[in-house]
CSV table of C-alpha atoms and ligand atoms in Angstrom, one decimal:
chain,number,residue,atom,x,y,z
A,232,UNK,CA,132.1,214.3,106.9
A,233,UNK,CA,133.9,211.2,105.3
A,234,UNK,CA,133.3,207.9,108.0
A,235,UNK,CA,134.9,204.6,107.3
A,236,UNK,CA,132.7,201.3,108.7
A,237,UNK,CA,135.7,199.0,108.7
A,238,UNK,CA,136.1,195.0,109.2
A,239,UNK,CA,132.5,194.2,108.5
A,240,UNK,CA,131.3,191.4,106.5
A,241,UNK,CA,128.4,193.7,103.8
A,242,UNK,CA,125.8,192.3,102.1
A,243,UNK,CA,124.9,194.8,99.6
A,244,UNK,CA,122.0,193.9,98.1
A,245,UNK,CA,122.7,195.3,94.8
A,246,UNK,CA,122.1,194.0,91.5
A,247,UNK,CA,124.8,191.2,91.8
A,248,UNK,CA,124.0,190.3,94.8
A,249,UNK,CA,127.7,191.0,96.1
A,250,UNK,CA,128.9,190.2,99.3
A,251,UNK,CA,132.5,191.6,100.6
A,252,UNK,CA,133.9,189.6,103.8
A,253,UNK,CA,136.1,191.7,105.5
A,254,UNK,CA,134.6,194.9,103.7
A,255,UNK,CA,134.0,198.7,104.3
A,256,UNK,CA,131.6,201.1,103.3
A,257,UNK,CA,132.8,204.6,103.1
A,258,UNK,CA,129.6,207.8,104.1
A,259,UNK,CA,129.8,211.3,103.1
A,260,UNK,CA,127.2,213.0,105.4
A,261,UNK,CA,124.0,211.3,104.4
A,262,UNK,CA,125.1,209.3,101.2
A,263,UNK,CA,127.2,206.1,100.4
A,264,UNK,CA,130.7,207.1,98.8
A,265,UNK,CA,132.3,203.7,98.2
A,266,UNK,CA,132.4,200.2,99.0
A,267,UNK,CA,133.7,197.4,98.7
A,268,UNK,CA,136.5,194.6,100.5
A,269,UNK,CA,138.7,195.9,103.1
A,270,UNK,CA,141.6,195.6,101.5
A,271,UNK,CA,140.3,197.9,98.5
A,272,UNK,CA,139.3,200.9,100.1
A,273,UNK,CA,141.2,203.5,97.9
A,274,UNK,CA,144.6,205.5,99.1
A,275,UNK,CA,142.7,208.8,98.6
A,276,UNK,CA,139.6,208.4,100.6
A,277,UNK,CA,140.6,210.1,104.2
A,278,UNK,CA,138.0,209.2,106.6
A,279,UNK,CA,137.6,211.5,109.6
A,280,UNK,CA,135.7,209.0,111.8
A,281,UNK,CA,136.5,205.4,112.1
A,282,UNK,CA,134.1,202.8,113.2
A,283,UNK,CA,135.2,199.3,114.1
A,284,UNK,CA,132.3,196.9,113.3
A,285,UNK,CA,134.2,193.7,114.7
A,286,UNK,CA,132.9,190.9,112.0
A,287,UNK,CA,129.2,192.5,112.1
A,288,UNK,CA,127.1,191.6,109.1
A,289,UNK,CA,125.9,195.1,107.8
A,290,UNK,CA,123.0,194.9,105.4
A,291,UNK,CA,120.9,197.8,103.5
A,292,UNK,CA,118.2,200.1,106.1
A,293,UNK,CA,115.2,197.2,106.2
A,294,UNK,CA,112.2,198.5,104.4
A,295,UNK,CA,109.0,198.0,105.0
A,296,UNK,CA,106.9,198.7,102.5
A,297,UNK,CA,102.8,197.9,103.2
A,298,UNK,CA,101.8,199.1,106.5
A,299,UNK,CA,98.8,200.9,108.3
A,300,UNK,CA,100.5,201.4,111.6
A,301,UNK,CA,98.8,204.8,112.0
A,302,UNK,CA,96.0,203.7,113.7
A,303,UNK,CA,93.9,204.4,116.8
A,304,UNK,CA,92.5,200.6,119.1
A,305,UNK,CA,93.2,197.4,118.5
A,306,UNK,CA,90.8,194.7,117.9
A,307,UNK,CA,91.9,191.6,120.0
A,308,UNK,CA,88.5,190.9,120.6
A,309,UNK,CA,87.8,190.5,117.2
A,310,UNK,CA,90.8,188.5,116.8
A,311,UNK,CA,89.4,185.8,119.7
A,312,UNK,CA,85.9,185.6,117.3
A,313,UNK,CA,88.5,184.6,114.3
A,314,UNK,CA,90.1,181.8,116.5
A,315,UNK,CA,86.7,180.8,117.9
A,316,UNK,CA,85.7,180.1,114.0
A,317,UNK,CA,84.3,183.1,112.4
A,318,UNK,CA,85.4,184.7,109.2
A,319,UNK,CA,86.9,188.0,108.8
A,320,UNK,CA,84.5,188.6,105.5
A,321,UNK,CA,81.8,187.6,108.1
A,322,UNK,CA,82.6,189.9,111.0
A,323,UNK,CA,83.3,192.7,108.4
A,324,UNK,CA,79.4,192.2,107.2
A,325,UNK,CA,78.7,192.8,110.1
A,326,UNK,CA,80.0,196.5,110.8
A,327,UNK,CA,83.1,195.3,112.2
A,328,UNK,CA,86.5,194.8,111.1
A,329,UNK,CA,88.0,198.0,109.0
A,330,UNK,CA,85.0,200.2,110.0
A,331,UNK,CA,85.5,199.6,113.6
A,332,UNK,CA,89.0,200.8,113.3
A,333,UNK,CA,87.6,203.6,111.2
A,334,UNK,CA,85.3,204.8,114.3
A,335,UNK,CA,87.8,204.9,116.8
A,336,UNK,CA,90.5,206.6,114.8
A,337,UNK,CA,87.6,209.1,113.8
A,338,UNK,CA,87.6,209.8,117.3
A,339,UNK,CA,91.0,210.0,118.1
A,340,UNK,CA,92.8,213.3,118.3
A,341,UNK,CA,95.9,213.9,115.6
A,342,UNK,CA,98.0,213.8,119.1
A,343,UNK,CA,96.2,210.9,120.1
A,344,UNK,CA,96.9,209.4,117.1
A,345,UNK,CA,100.6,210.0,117.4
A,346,UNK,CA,100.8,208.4,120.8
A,347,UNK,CA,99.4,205.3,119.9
A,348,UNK,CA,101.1,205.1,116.4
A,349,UNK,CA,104.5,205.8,118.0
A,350,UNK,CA,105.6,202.7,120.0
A,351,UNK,CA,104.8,200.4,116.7
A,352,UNK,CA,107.0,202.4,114.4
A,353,UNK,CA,109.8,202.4,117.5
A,354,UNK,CA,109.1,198.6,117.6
A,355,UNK,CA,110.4,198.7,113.3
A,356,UNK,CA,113.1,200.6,114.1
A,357,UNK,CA,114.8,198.5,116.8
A,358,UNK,CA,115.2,195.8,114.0
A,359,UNK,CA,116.4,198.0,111.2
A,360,UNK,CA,114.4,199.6,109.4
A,361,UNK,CA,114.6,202.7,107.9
A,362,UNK,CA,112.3,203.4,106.0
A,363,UNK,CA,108.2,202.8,106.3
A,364,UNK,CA,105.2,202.9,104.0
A,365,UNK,CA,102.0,204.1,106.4
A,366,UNK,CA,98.3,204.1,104.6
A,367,UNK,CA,95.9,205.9,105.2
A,368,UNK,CA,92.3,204.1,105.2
A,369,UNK,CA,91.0,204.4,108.6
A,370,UNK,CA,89.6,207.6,108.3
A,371,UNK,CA,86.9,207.3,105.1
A,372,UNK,CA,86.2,211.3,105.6
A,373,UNK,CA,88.6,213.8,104.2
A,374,UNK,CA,89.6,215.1,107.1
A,375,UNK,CA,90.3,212.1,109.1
A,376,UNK,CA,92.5,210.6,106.2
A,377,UNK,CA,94.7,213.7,106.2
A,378,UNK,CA,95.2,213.8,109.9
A,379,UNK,CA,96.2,209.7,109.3
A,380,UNK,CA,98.4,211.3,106.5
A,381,UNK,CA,99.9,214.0,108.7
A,382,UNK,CA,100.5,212.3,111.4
A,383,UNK,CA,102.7,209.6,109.1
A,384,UNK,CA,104.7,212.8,108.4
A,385,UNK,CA,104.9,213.8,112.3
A,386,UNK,CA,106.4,210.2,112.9
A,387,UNK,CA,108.7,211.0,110.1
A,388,UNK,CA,109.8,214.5,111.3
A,389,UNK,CA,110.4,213.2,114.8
A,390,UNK,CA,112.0,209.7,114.4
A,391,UNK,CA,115.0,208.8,112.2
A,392,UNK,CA,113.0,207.1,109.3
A,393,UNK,CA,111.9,208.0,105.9
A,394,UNK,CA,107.9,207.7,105.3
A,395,UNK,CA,106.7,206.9,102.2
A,396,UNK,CA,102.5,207.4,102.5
A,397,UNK,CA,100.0,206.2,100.7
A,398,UNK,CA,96.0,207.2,100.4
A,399,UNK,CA,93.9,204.8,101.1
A,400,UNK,CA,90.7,206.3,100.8
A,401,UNK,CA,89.2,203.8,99.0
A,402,UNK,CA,89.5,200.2,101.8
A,403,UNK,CA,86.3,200.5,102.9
A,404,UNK,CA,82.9,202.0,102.2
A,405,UNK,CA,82.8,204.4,105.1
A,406,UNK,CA,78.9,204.6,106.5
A,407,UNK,CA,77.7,207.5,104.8
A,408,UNK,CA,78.2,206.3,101.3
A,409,UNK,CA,76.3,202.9,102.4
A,410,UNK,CA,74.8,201.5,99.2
A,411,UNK,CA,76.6,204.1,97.3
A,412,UNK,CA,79.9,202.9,96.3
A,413,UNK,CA,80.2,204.8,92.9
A,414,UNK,CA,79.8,207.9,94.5
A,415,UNK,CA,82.0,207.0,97.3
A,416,UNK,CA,84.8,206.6,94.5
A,417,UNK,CA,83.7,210.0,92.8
A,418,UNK,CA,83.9,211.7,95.8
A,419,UNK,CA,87.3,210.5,96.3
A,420,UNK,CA,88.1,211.3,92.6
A,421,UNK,CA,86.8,214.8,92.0
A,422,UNK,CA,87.2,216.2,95.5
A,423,UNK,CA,89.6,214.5,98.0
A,424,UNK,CA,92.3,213.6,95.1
A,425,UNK,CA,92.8,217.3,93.6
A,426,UNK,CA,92.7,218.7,97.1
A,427,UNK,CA,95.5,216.4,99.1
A,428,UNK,CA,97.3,214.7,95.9
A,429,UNK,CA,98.2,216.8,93.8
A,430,UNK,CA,101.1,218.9,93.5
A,431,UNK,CA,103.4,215.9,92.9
A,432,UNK,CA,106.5,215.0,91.5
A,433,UNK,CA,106.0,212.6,89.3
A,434,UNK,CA,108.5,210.3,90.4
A,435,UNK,CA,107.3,208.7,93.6
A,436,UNK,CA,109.1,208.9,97.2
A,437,UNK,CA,110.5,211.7,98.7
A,438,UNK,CA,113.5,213.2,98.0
A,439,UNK,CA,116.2,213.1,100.4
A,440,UNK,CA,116.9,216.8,101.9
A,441,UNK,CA,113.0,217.6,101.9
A,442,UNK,CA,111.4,218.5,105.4
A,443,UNK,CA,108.9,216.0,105.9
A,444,UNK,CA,106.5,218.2,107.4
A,445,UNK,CA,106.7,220.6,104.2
A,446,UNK,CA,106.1,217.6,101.2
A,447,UNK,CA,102.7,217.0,99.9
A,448,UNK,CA,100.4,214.6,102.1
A,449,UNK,CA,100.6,211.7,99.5
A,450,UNK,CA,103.4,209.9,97.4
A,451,UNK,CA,101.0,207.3,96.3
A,452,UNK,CA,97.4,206.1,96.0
A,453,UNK,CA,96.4,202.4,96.9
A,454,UNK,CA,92.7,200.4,97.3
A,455,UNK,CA,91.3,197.7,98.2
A,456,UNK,CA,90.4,195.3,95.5
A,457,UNK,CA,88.3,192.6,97.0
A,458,UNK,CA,84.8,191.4,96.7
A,459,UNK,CA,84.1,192.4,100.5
A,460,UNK,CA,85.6,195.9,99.1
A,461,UNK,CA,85.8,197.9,95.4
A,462,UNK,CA,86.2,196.5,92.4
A,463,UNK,CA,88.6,196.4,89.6
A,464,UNK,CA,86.7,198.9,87.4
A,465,UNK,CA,86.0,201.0,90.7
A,466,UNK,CA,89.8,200.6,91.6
A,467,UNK,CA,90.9,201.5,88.0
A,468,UNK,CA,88.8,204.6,87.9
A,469,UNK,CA,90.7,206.1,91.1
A,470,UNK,CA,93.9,205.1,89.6
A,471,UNK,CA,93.2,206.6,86.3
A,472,UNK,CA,93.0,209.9,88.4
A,473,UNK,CA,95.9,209.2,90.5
A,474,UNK,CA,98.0,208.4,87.4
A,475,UNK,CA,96.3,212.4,86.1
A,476,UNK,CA,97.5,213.8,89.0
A,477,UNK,CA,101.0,212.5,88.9
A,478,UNK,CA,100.3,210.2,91.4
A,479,UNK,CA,102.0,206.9,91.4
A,480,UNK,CA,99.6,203.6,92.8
A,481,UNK,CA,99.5,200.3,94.1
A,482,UNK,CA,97.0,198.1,94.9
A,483,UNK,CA,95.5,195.2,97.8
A,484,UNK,CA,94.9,192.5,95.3
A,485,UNK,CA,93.8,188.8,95.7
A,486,UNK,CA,93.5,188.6,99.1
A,487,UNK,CA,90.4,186.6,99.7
A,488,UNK,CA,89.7,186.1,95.7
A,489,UNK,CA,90.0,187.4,92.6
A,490,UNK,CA,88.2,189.7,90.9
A,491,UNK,CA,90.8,191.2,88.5
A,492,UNK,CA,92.6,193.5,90.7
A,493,UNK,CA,96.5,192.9,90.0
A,494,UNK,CA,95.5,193.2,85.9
A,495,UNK,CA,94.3,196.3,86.2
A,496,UNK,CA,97.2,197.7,89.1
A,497,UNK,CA,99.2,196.5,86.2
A,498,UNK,CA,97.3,198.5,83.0
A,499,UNK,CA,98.3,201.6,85.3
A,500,UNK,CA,101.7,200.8,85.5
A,501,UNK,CA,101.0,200.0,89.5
A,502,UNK,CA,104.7,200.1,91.9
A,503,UNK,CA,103.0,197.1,93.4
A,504,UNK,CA,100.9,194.7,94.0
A,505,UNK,CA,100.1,193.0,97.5
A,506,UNK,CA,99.0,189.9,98.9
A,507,UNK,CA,98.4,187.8,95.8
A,508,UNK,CA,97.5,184.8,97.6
A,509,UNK,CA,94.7,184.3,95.1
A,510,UNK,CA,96.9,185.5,92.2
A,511,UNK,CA,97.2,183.3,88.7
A,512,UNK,CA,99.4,182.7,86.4
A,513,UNK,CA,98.3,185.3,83.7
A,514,UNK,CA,98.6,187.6,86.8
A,515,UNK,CA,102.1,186.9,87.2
A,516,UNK,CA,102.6,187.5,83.4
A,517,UNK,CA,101.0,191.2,83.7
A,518,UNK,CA,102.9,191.9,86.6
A,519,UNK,CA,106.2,191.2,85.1
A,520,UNK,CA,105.1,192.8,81.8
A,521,UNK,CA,104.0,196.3,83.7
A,522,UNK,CA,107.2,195.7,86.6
A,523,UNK,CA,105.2,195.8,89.3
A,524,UNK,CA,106.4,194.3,93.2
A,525,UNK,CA,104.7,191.7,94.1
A,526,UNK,CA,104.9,192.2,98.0
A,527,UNK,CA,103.6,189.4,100.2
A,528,UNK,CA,101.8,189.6,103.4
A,529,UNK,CA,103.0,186.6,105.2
A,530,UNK,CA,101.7,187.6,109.0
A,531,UNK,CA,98.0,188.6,107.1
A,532,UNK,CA,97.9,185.2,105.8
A,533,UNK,CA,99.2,184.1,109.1
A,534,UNK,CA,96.7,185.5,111.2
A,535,UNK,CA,93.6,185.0,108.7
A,536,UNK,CA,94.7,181.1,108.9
A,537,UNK,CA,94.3,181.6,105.4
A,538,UNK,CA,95.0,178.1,102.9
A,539,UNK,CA,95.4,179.9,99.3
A,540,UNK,CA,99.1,180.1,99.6
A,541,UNK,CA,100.6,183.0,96.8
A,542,UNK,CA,101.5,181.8,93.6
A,543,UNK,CA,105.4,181.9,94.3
A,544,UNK,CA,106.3,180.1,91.2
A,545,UNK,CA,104.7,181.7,88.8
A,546,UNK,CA,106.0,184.8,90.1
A,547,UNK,CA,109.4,183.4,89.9
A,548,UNK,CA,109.3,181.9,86.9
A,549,UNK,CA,108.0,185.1,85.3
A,550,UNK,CA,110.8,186.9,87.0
A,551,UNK,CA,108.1,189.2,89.2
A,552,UNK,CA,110.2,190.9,91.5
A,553,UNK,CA,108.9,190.3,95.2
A,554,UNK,CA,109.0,192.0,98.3
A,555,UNK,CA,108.1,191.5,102.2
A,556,UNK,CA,106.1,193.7,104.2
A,557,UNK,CA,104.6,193.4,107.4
A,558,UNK,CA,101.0,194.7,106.6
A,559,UNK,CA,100.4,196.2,110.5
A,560,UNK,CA,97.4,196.7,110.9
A,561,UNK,CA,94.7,195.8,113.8
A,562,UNK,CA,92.7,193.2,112.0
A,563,UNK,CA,94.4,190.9,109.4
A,564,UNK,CA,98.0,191.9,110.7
A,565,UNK,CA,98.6,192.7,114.3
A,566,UNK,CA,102.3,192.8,113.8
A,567,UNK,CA,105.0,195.4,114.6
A,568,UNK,CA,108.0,193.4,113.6
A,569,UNK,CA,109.6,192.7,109.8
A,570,UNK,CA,111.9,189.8,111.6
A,571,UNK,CA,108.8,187.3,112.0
A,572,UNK,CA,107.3,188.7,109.0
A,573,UNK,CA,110.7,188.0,106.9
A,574,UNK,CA,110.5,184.1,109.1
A,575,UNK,CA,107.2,183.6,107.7
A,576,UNK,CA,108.0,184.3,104.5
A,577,UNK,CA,110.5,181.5,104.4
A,578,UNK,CA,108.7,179.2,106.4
A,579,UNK,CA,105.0,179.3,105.2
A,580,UNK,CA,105.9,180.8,101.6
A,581,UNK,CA,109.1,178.7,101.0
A,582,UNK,CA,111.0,181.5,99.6
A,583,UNK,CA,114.7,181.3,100.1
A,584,UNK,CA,116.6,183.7,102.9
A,585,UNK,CA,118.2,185.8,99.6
A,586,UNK,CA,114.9,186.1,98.3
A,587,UNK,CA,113.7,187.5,101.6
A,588,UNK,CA,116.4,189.8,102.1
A,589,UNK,CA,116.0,191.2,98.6
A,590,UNK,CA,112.8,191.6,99.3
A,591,UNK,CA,113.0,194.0,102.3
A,592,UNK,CA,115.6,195.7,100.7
A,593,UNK,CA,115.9,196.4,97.0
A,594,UNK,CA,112.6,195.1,96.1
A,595,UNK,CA,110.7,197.2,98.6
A,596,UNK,CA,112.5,200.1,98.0
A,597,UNK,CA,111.6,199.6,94.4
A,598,UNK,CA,107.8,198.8,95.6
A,599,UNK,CA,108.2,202.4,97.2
A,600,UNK,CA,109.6,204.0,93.9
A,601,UNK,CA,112.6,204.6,95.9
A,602,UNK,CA,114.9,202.2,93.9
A,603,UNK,CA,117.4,204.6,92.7
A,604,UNK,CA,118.1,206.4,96.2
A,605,UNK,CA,117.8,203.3,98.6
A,606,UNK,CA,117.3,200.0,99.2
A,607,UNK,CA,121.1,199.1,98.5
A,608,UNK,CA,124.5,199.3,99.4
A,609,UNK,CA,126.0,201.3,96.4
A,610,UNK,CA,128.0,204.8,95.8
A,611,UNK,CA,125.1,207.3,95.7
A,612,UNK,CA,122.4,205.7,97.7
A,613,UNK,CA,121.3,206.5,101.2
A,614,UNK,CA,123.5,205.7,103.8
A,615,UNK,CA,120.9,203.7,105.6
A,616,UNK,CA,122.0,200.5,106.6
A,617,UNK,CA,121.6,197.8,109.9
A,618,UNK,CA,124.1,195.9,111.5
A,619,UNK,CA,123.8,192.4,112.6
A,620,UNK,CA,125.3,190.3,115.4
A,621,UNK,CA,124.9,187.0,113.3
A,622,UNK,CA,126.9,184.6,111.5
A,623,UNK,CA,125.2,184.8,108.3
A,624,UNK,CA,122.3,186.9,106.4
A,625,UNK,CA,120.7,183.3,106.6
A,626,UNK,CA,120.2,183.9,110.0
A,627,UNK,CA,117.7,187.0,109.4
A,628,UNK,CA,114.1,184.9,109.0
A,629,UNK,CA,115.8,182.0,110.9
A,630,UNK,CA,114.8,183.6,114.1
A,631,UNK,CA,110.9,183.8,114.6
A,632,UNK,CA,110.9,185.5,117.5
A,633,UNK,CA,114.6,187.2,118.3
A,634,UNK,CA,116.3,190.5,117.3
A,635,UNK,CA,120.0,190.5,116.5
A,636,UNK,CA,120.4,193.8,115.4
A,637,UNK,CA,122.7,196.0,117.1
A,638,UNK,CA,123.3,198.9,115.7
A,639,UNK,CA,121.0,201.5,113.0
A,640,UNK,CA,122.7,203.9,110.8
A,641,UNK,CA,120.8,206.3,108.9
A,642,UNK,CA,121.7,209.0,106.2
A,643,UNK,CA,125.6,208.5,107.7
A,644,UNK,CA,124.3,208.8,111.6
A,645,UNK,CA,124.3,206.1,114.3
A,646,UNK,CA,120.8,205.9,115.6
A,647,UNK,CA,120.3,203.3,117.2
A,648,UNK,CA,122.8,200.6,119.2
A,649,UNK,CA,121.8,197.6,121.3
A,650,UNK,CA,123.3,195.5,123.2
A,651,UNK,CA,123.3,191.7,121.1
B,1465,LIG,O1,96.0,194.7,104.3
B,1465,LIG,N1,93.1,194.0,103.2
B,1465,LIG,C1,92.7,195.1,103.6
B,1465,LIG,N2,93.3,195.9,104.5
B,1465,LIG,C2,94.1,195.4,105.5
B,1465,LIG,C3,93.3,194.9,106.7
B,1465,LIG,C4,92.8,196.1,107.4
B,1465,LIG,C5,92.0,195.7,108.6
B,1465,LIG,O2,91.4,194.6,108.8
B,1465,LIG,O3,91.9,196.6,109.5
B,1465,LIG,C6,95.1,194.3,105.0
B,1465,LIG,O4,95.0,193.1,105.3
B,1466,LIG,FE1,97.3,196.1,103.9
């Protein structure tokens, strides 16, 4: 069915940047069929459904693409230690952090699971997005990182939202390989990979069409590259087999220091590399040689009351594409909400409200390997897009605690409308 979204003012997000005030966007069924101003929209295009969007800003379906929102707890009490003065590193040394997320989701059912994943990725949607990266990470057994992995697809199968996953396997050493780190990453290589990564395409996200609950567990493999985690040779090992297996990767990097993560995610061709924050300059070169997002983490570096901003101008000035994600997750991130993320981005990273758009649109999708179907509002792509009861796109990361968004449409379909 041909739908015409008429009198809108369109931010498209694609390579030009182009903006049409009044403009349309034309859908056929899922995809985007033309757009452009108003007053363009070709004799021979014959809508069948009209919808008046009133002087709405419409901009691309809001990505985000770093999250581990599958997961079963929450750790506010470790949060209060943080305030009170401790370090994460320090309460992490001590059994806590990741690994006490890892016992409870252990314990959790797959249903269970699903229940308390649920009202976080509802939380995304009301604000946009339509499409999500969830990690594994929080399981550290086999099993319990595919039922983090299939319940990511349940949330896709059930909600409108496309899921790009990620393995995680290797975030933290889970307590039966204590002291054994190498074989922890050998286990992960020779066993978990070939059993839930392979059979991949090899090029990335999902393709529109497929059922979600019928695709492969993983589009992509990611660690943790951090001297309270693996190293780069241990992280470059796992992604040499990832790469084997067809699997794209993407790394945690320079978080808390810098042990040579982002130049190796970059010797394997990484999609991305995120939080940075202790990124150099000859990082930003090998990111921008090898293309690889940069996505930053502004809420993690928020909540860690971290001082090491991200080196923002060397990624610019090396023309590192860069992307925004929200990182949820119960200990360095515990945020549901791209808005504040996209607010912090500006405000503690000083990047500019384009730059922040582009980066929860194009440049995640690209971080996602999903560039060429979304991410964009161009002929051929997804017809995923938000609509916005604001005055400009400079109003989206204004707002640190407010949601304009009133209506969601994905592939073609209105799935969401608020009142604004
Ligand atoms: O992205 N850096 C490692 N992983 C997460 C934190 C996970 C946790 O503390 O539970 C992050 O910040
Ligand atoms: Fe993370």
């Amino acid at each position: 069915m041909l739908t015409l979204w008429r009198n809108a003012r369109i931010a498209t997000c694609d390579d030009a940047g182009r903006v049409h005030s009044p403009g349309a966007v034309v859908t056929r069924g899922p995809l985007i069929e033309w757009v452009g101003d108003d007053a363009d929209l070709p004799a021979g295009l014959r809508p069948e459904r009209t919808v008046e969007l009133a002087g709405r800003w419409i901009t691309p379906g809001l990505i985000d693409c770093h999250t581990h929102l599958v997961f079963a707890g929450q750790r506010a009490a470790e949060f209060a230690r943080r305030t009170a003065g401790e370090s994460y590193a320090g309460i992490a040394s001590e059994g806590g952090g990741i690994l006490s997320t890892v016992s409870a989701t252990r314990a959790a059912s797959e249903d269970e699971l699903l229940e308390q994943s649920e009202p976080r990725l509802q939380s995304l949607l009301q604000e946009g997005v339509t499409t999500v990266e969830i990690k594994s990470g929080y399981g550290l057994d086999l099993a319990s990182e595919a039922k983090m992995l299939r319940v990511a697809r349940r949330l896709e199968a059930s909600n409108p939202v496309t899921v790009s996953t990620s393995l995680l396997a290797a975030h933290a050493l889970p307590p039966e390989f204590a002291v054994r780190a190498d074989d922890y990453i050998d286990t992960i290589i020779s066993d978990w990979l070939p059993k839930i990564g392979a059979r991949h395409r090899i090029s990335g996200g999902p393709l529109m069409g497929d059922s979600p609950l019928s695709r492969p567990l993983v589009d992509a493999v990611d660690a943790y590259c951090e001297n309270i985690a693996f190293s780069a040779e241990q992280c470059g090992r796992i992604f040499a087999a990832a790469r084997a297996l067809g699997l794209p990767v993407r790394l945690h990097s320079e978080q808390l220091s810098n042990v040579g993560g982002s130049q190796v995610a970059a010797r394997h061709g990484a999609l991305s590399c995120d939080h940075l924050e202790y990124a150099d300059e000859a990082d930003a070169a090998a990111l921008a040689r090898s293309g690889t997002v940069a996505v930053l983490l502004p809420v993690a570096y928020y909540a860690l009351a971290e001082k090491q901003l991200p080196p923002v101008a060397a990624l610019r000035a090396n023309g590192v594409p860069v992307a925004i994600a929200t990182d949820c997750n119960p200990g360095t991130s515990p945020c549901a909400s791209l808005l504040p993320a996209m607010n912090m981005a500006r405000r503690l990273f000083g990047l500019s409200s384009e730059e922040v758009l582009r980066g929860v649109t194009r440049n995640a999708a690209r971080a996602l390997g999903m560039h060429a179907e979304r991410g964009s509002i161009e002929p051929g792509r997804a017809a995923d897009f938000a609509v916005w009861s604001v005055e400009s796109p400079d109003e989206l990361g204004y707002w640190a605690g407010f949601n304009p968004c009133s209506m969601v449409v994905r592939a073609g379909e209105i799935v969401l409308e608020r009142p604004v």
